[in-house]
Amino acid sequence: KAGVTQTPRYLIKTRGQQVTLSCSPISGHRSVSWYQQTPGQGLQFLFEYFSETQRNKGNFPGRFSGRQFSNSRSEMNVSTLELGDSALYLCASSPGRRNSPLHFGNGTRLTVT
Amino acid sequence: DQQVKQNSPSLSVQEGRISILNCDYTNSMFDYFLWYKKYPAEGPTFLISISSIKDKNEDGRFTVFLNKSAKHLSLHIVPSQPGDSAVYFCAASQLLNAGGTSYGKLTFGQGTILTVHP
């Protein structure tokens, strides 16, 4: 079974621009969650989508948004990029049932200059 | 407000010996706990989990212990191997209240760097 696939692996953007990251979950998984990892804050939950609906959201500004498509693939968008948005963005998928572990992709490394 | 804490930033162990990684939590609503291993430039890899109705779960060389009264869990790796050298994260999740359900939100500790020496 193929794992969680995230594209692109690396991205360099300029302050003020916007960016879209993509995630393809494990086949059959209906839940996709997004996380931000930075040296200072560690792994922080952004949001979770299940069957195309956002069912949980972390404490991030509205510049961070996402969506999920009918095939469970998900995209995350960050608008008006700031230097502090430089981070590793991780996508995780799961069946969406209780006590099911999340399986992570290798992330997209975003650098904002 | 750090709800999941890994107080040891690093741990060094000899090959073949036991590695014990510790994690404390403060939120009594957490009901599912997980351990992940992470190599640089890769995403976290799921290792083992435990639900709050159990106090121990084993999978090969990995055993997780949960002490609910102390709000403490630990990961034992026996025997430790050089390939186990990585950053280990504990994580916790809770069933949301008020009718909402969400199993995709994990709260992570800050991680412990494990180094296993040959």
mmCIF file of C-alpha atoms in Angstrom:
data_model
loop_
_atom_site.group_PDB
_atom_site.id
_atom_site.type_symbol
_atom_site.label_atom_id
_atom_site.label_comp_id
_atom_site.label_asym_id
_atom_site.label_seq_id
_atom_site.Cartn_x
_atom_site.Cartn_y
_atom_site.Cartn_z
ATOM 1 C CA LYS A 1 0.000 0.000 0.000
ATOM 2 C CA ALA A 2 1.404 3.384 -0.943
ATOM 3 C CA GLY A 3 2.013 5.783 1.922
ATOM 4 C CA VAL A 4 0.985 9.395 2.328
ATOM 5 C CA THR A 5 2.376 11.487 -0.512
ATOM 6 C CA GLN A 6 3.055 15.183 -0.196
ATOM 7 C CA THR A 7 4.057 17.547 -2.979
ATOM 8 C CA PRO A 8 6.200 19.461 -3.435
ATOM 9 C CA ARG A 9 8.988 18.399 -1.060
ATOM 10 C CA TYR A 10 10.615 21.823 -1.009
ATOM 11 C CA LEU A 11 9.289 25.276 -1.706
ATOM 12 C CA ILE A 12 10.791 28.756 -1.518
ATOM 13 C CA LYS A 13 8.435 31.709 -1.504
ATOM 14 C CA THR A 14 8.650 35.441 -0.866
ATOM 15 C CA ARG A 15 6.871 37.298 1.914
ATOM 16 C CA GLY A 16 3.377 38.305 0.863
ATOM 17 C CA GLN A 17 2.929 35.499 -1.648
ATOM 18 C CA GLN A 18 0.549 32.596 -1.234
ATOM 19 C CA VAL A 19 1.266 28.878 -1.441
ATOM 20 C CA THR A 20 -0.688 25.650 -1.944
ATOM 21 C CA LEU A 21 0.535 22.300 -0.646
ATOM 22 C CA SER A 22 -0.886 18.973 -1.705
ATOM 23 C CA CYS A 23 -1.446 15.678 0.094
ATOM 24 C CA SER A 24 -2.596 12.285 -1.155
ATOM 25 C CA PRO A 25 -3.646 10.009 1.708
ATOM 26 C CA ILE A 26 -3.264 6.270 2.018
ATOM 27 C CA SER A 27 -5.874 4.534 -0.103
ATOM 28 C CA GLY A 28 -9.073 4.045 1.883
ATOM 29 C CA HIS A 29 -8.249 6.693 4.464
ATOM 30 C CA ARG A 30 -10.928 9.347 4.730
ATOM 31 C CA SER A 31 -9.331 11.617 7.323
ATOM 32 C CA VAL A 32 -6.524 14.005 6.464
ATOM 33 C CA SER A 33 -4.849 16.212 9.062
ATOM 34 C CA TRP A 34 -2.226 18.908 8.631
ATOM 35 C CA TYR A 35 0.555 19.834 11.044
ATOM 36 C CA GLN A 36 3.238 22.488 11.176
ATOM 37 C CA GLN A 37 6.644 21.654 12.616
ATOM 38 C CA THR A 38 9.052 24.387 13.680
ATOM 39 C CA PRO A 39 12.106 24.226 15.965
ATOM 40 C CA GLY A 40 10.497 26.537 18.506
ATOM 41 C CA GLN A 41 6.910 25.276 18.621
ATOM 42 C CA GLY A 42 7.334 21.616 17.716
ATOM 43 C CA LEU A 43 4.497 19.812 15.968
ATOM 44 C CA GLN A 44 1.322 21.894 15.944
ATOM 45 C CA PHE A 45 -2.092 20.793 14.669
ATOM 46 C CA LEU A 46 -3.525 22.929 11.880
ATOM 47 C CA PHE A 47 -6.775 21.225 10.868
ATOM 48 C CA GLU A 48 -8.451 17.935 10.039
ATOM 49 C CA TYR A 49 -10.722 17.072 7.142
ATOM 50 C CA PHE A 50 -13.039 14.090 6.950
ATOM 51 C CA SER A 51 -15.304 13.370 3.990
ATOM 52 C CA GLU A 52 -14.645 16.834 2.556
ATOM 53 C CA THR A 53 -15.640 18.597 5.798
ATOM 54 C CA GLN A 54 -13.352 20.346 8.228
ATOM 55 C CA ARG A 55 -14.109 18.783 11.583
ATOM 56 C CA ASN A 56 -11.403 20.318 13.735
ATOM 57 C CA LYS A 57 -9.138 23.338 13.594
ATOM 58 C CA GLY A 58 -6.069 24.392 15.548
ATOM 59 C CA ASN A 59 -5.025 27.849 16.726
ATOM 60 C CA PHE A 60 -3.722 29.305 13.509
ATOM 61 C CA PRO A 61 -4.765 32.534 11.784
ATOM 62 C CA GLY A 62 -7.268 32.543 8.964
ATOM 63 C CA ARG A 63 -4.431 32.834 6.441
ATOM 64 C CA PHE A 64 -4.134 29.066 6.824
ATOM 65 C CA SER A 65 -6.899 27.181 5.077
ATOM 66 C CA GLY A 66 -7.482 23.814 3.551
ATOM 67 C CA ARG A 67 -9.885 21.643 1.668
ATOM 68 C CA GLN A 68 -10.505 18.021 0.876
ATOM 69 C CA PHE A 69 -11.742 16.562 -2.361
ATOM 70 C CA SER A 70 -14.126 13.671 -2.952
ATOM 71 C CA ASN A 71 -11.180 11.294 -3.494
ATOM 72 C CA SER A 72 -9.865 12.297 -0.023
ATOM 73 C CA ARG A 73 -6.903 14.190 -1.444
ATOM 74 C CA SER A 74 -6.309 17.417 0.424
ATOM 75 C CA GLU A 75 -4.729 20.780 -0.186
ATOM 76 C CA MET A 76 -3.536 23.373 2.268
ATOM 77 C CA ASN A 77 -3.219 27.050 1.392
ATOM 78 C CA VAL A 78 -1.332 29.803 3.156
ATOM 79 C CA SER A 79 -1.971 33.350 1.988
ATOM 80 C CA THR A 80 0.073 36.493 2.605
ATOM 81 C CA LEU A 81 3.115 34.538 3.673
ATOM 82 C CA GLU A 82 5.184 35.746 6.613
ATOM 83 C CA LEU A 83 8.758 34.851 7.518
ATOM 84 C CA GLY A 84 7.429 32.923 10.523
ATOM 85 C CA ASP A 85 5.535 30.567 8.222
ATOM 86 C CA SER A 86 8.819 28.897 7.309
ATOM 87 C CA ALA A 87 8.364 25.361 8.552
ATOM 88 C CA LEU A 88 7.946 21.711 7.688
ATOM 89 C CA TYR A 89 4.289 21.087 6.836
ATOM 90 C CA LEU A 90 3.179 17.536 7.459
ATOM 91 C CA CYS A 91 0.081 15.778 6.263
ATOM 92 C CA ALA A 92 -1.272 12.685 8.002
ATOM 93 C CA SER A 93 -4.045 10.309 7.067
ATOM 94 C CA SER A 94 -6.104 7.774 8.955
ATOM 95 C CA PRO A 95 -9.334 5.822 8.523
ATOM 96 C CA GLY A 96 -10.932 8.451 10.764
ATOM 97 C CA ARG A 97 -12.068 5.956 13.377
ATOM 98 C CA ARG A 98 -11.399 6.083 17.074
ATOM 99 C CA ASN A 99 -8.016 4.753 18.181
ATOM 100 C CA SER A 100 -6.621 4.651 14.658
ATOM 101 C CA PRO A 101 -3.074 5.941 14.381
ATOM 102 C CA LEU A 102 -2.204 8.745 11.999
ATOM 103 C CA HIS A 103 0.285 7.990 9.260
ATOM 104 C CA PHE A 104 2.416 10.895 8.122
ATOM 105 C CA GLY A 105 3.929 11.887 4.813
ATOM 106 C CA ASN A 106 7.473 13.218 4.523
ATOM 107 C CA GLY A 107 6.308 16.798 4.497
ATOM 108 C CA THR A 108 6.817 19.940 2.469
ATOM 109 C CA ARG A 109 9.667 22.177 3.607
ATOM 110 C CA LEU A 110 8.510 25.762 3.072
ATOM 111 C CA THR A 111 11.019 28.591 3.245
ATOM 112 C CA VAL A 112 9.743 32.173 3.181
ATOM 113 C CA THR A 113 12.298 34.848 2.316
ATOM 114 C CA ASP B 1 0.204 25.510 28.026
ATOM 115 C CA GLN B 2 2.108 22.355 27.155
ATOM 116 C CA GLN B 3 -0.290 19.472 27.700
ATOM 117 C CA VAL B 4 2.194 16.773 26.687
ATOM 118 C CA LYS B 5 5.738 16.957 27.981
ATOM 119 C CA GLN B 6 8.862 15.001 27.296
ATOM 120 C CA ASN B 7 11.248 16.285 29.914
ATOM 121 C CA SER B 8 14.376 14.578 28.596
ATOM 122 C CA PRO B 9 15.655 16.283 25.447
ATOM 123 C CA SER B 10 18.101 13.460 24.830
ATOM 124 C CA LEU B 11 18.974 9.908 25.862
ATOM 125 C CA SER B 12 22.105 7.906 25.136
ATOM 126 C CA VAL B 13 22.079 4.092 25.385
ATOM 127 C CA GLN B 14 24.453 1.253 24.576
ATOM 128 C CA GLU B 15 23.448 -1.218 21.895
ATOM 129 C CA GLY B 16 21.622 -4.215 23.366
ATOM 130 C CA ARG B 17 20.496 -2.374 26.484
ATOM 131 C CA ILE B 18 17.025 -1.048 27.258
ATOM 132 C CA SER B 19 15.936 2.431 26.184
ATOM 133 C CA ILE B 20 13.217 4.052 28.283
ATOM 134 C CA LEU B 21 11.572 7.196 26.986
ATOM 135 C CA ASN B 22 9.159 9.074 29.198
ATOM 136 C CA CYS B 23 6.192 11.329 28.631
ATOM 137 C CA ASP B 24 3.850 13.200 30.985
ATOM 138 C CA TYR B 25 0.490 14.751 30.207
ATOM 139 C CA THR B 26 -1.843 17.090 32.022
ATOM 140 C CA ASN B 27 -5.155 16.743 30.164
ATOM 141 C CA SER B 28 -7.232 14.014 31.799
ATOM 142 C CA MET B 29 -9.482 13.907 28.720
ATOM 143 C CA PHE B 30 -6.753 12.308 26.614
ATOM 144 C CA ASP B 31 -7.805 8.739 25.860
ATOM 145 C CA TYR B 32 -5.407 7.513 23.187
ATOM 146 C CA PHE B 33 -1.635 7.747 23.227
ATOM 147 C CA LEU B 34 0.930 7.132 20.512
ATOM 148 C CA TRP B 35 4.670 7.040 19.987
ATOM 149 C CA TYR B 36 6.321 8.145 16.771
ATOM 150 C CA LYS B 37 9.904 7.976 15.558
ATOM 151 C CA LYS B 38 11.295 10.668 13.294
ATOM 152 C CA TYR B 39 14.426 10.864 11.187
ATOM 153 C CA PRO B 40 15.624 14.201 9.791
ATOM 154 C CA ALA B 41 13.893 15.265 6.562
ATOM 155 C CA GLU B 42 11.221 12.577 6.983
ATOM 156 C CA GLY B 43 7.767 12.529 8.488
ATOM 157 C CA PRO B 44 7.063 10.834 11.835
ATOM 158 C CA THR B 45 6.697 7.070 11.632
ATOM 159 C CA PHE B 46 4.064 5.439 13.830
ATOM 160 C CA LEU B 47 5.540 2.951 16.302
ATOM 161 C CA ILE B 48 2.975 1.871 18.853
ATOM 162 C CA SER B 49 -0.150 3.128 20.589
ATOM 163 C CA ILE B 50 -2.275 2.474 23.646
ATOM 164 C CA SER B 51 -5.809 3.357 24.585
ATOM 165 C CA SER B 52 -6.687 4.582 28.047
ATOM 166 C CA ILE B 53 -8.474 1.348 28.938
ATOM 167 C CA LYS B 54 -5.160 -0.510 28.898
ATOM 168 C CA ASP B 55 -1.962 -0.092 30.880
ATOM 169 C CA LYS B 56 0.427 -1.944 28.589
ATOM 170 C CA ASN B 57 0.815 -2.711 24.908
ATOM 171 C CA GLU B 58 3.612 -4.688 23.258
ATOM 172 C CA ASP B 59 4.791 -4.915 19.684
ATOM 173 C CA GLY B 60 8.051 -6.730 19.153
ATOM 174 C CA ARG B 61 10.877 -4.816 20.783
ATOM 175 C CA PHE B 62 8.561 -1.941 21.713
ATOM 176 C CA THR B 63 6.361 -1.775 24.811
ATOM 177 C CA VAL B 64 4.311 1.186 25.926
ATOM 178 C CA PHE B 65 3.174 1.553 29.538
ATOM 179 C CA LEU B 66 0.403 3.879 30.653
ATOM 180 C CA ASN B 67 -0.096 5.044 34.241
ATOM 181 C CA LYS B 68 -3.317 7.028 34.199
ATOM 182 C CA SER B 69 -3.244 8.040 37.835
ATOM 183 C CA ALA B 70 0.191 9.582 37.344
ATOM 184 C CA LYS B 71 -0.652 10.840 33.851
ATOM 185 C CA HIS B 72 2.537 9.231 32.624
ATOM 186 C CA LEU B 73 3.484 6.960 29.775
ATOM 187 C CA SER B 74 6.748 5.393 28.767
ATOM 188 C CA LEU B 75 8.190 3.591 25.784
ATOM 189 C CA HIS B 76 10.593 0.701 26.348
ATOM 190 C CA ILE B 77 12.813 -0.508 23.533
ATOM 191 C CA VAL B 78 14.525 -3.834 24.200
ATOM 192 C CA PRO B 79 17.115 -4.545 22.943
ATOM 193 C CA SER B 80 18.137 -1.168 21.568
ATOM 194 C CA GLN B 81 19.812 -1.096 18.157
ATOM 195 C CA PRO B 82 21.860 1.643 16.438
ATOM 196 C CA GLY B 83 19.090 1.948 13.837
ATOM 197 C CA ASP B 84 16.764 3.087 16.627
ATOM 198 C CA SER B 85 18.691 6.359 16.860
ATOM 199 C CA ALA B 86 16.131 9.056 16.021
ATOM 200 C CA VAL B 87 13.842 11.618 17.631
ATOM 201 C CA TYR B 88 10.931 10.038 19.493
ATOM 202 C CA PHE B 89 7.671 11.885 19.999
ATOM 203 C CA CYS B 90 4.811 10.945 22.257
ATOM 204 C CA ALA B 91 1.378 12.183 21.271
ATOM 205 C CA ALA B 92 -2.115 12.129 22.705
ATOM 206 C CA SER B 93 -5.632 12.571 21.408
ATOM 207 C CA GLN B 94 -9.058 12.994 22.920
ATOM 208 C CA LEU B 95 -12.595 12.477 21.815
ATOM 209 C CA LEU B 96 -14.076 15.918 21.502
ATOM 210 C CA ASN B 97 -16.979 16.831 23.743
ATOM 211 C CA ALA B 98 -20.324 18.368 22.795
ATOM 212 C CA GLY B 99 -21.083 15.754 20.170
ATOM 213 C CA GLY B 100 -18.133 16.575 17.989
ATOM 214 C CA THR B 101 -15.756 13.854 17.005
ATOM 215 C CA SER B 102 -12.286 14.317 15.715
ATOM 216 C CA TYR B 103 -9.560 11.744 15.769
ATOM 217 C CA GLY B 104 -7.058 13.647 13.657
ATOM 218 C CA LYS B 105 -5.885 16.086 16.278
ATOM 219 C CA LEU B 106 -2.814 14.927 18.142
ATOM 220 C CA THR B 107 -1.022 16.911 20.809
ATOM 221 C CA PHE B 108 2.701 16.200 20.621
ATOM 222 C CA GLY B 109 5.517 16.387 23.127
ATOM 223 C CA GLN B 110 8.706 18.213 22.184
ATOM 224 C CA GLY B 111 10.577 15.002 21.421
ATOM 225 C CA THR B 112 13.534 13.074 22.836
ATOM 226 C CA ILE B 113 16.661 12.435 20.793
ATOM 227 C CA LEU B 114 17.690 8.809 21.272
ATOM 228 C CA THR B 115 21.241 7.806 20.412
ATOM 229 C CA VAL B 116 22.134 4.123 20.512
ATOM 230 C CA HIS B 117 25.885 3.522 20.512
ATOM 231 C CA PRO B 118 27.341 0.353 18.958
#
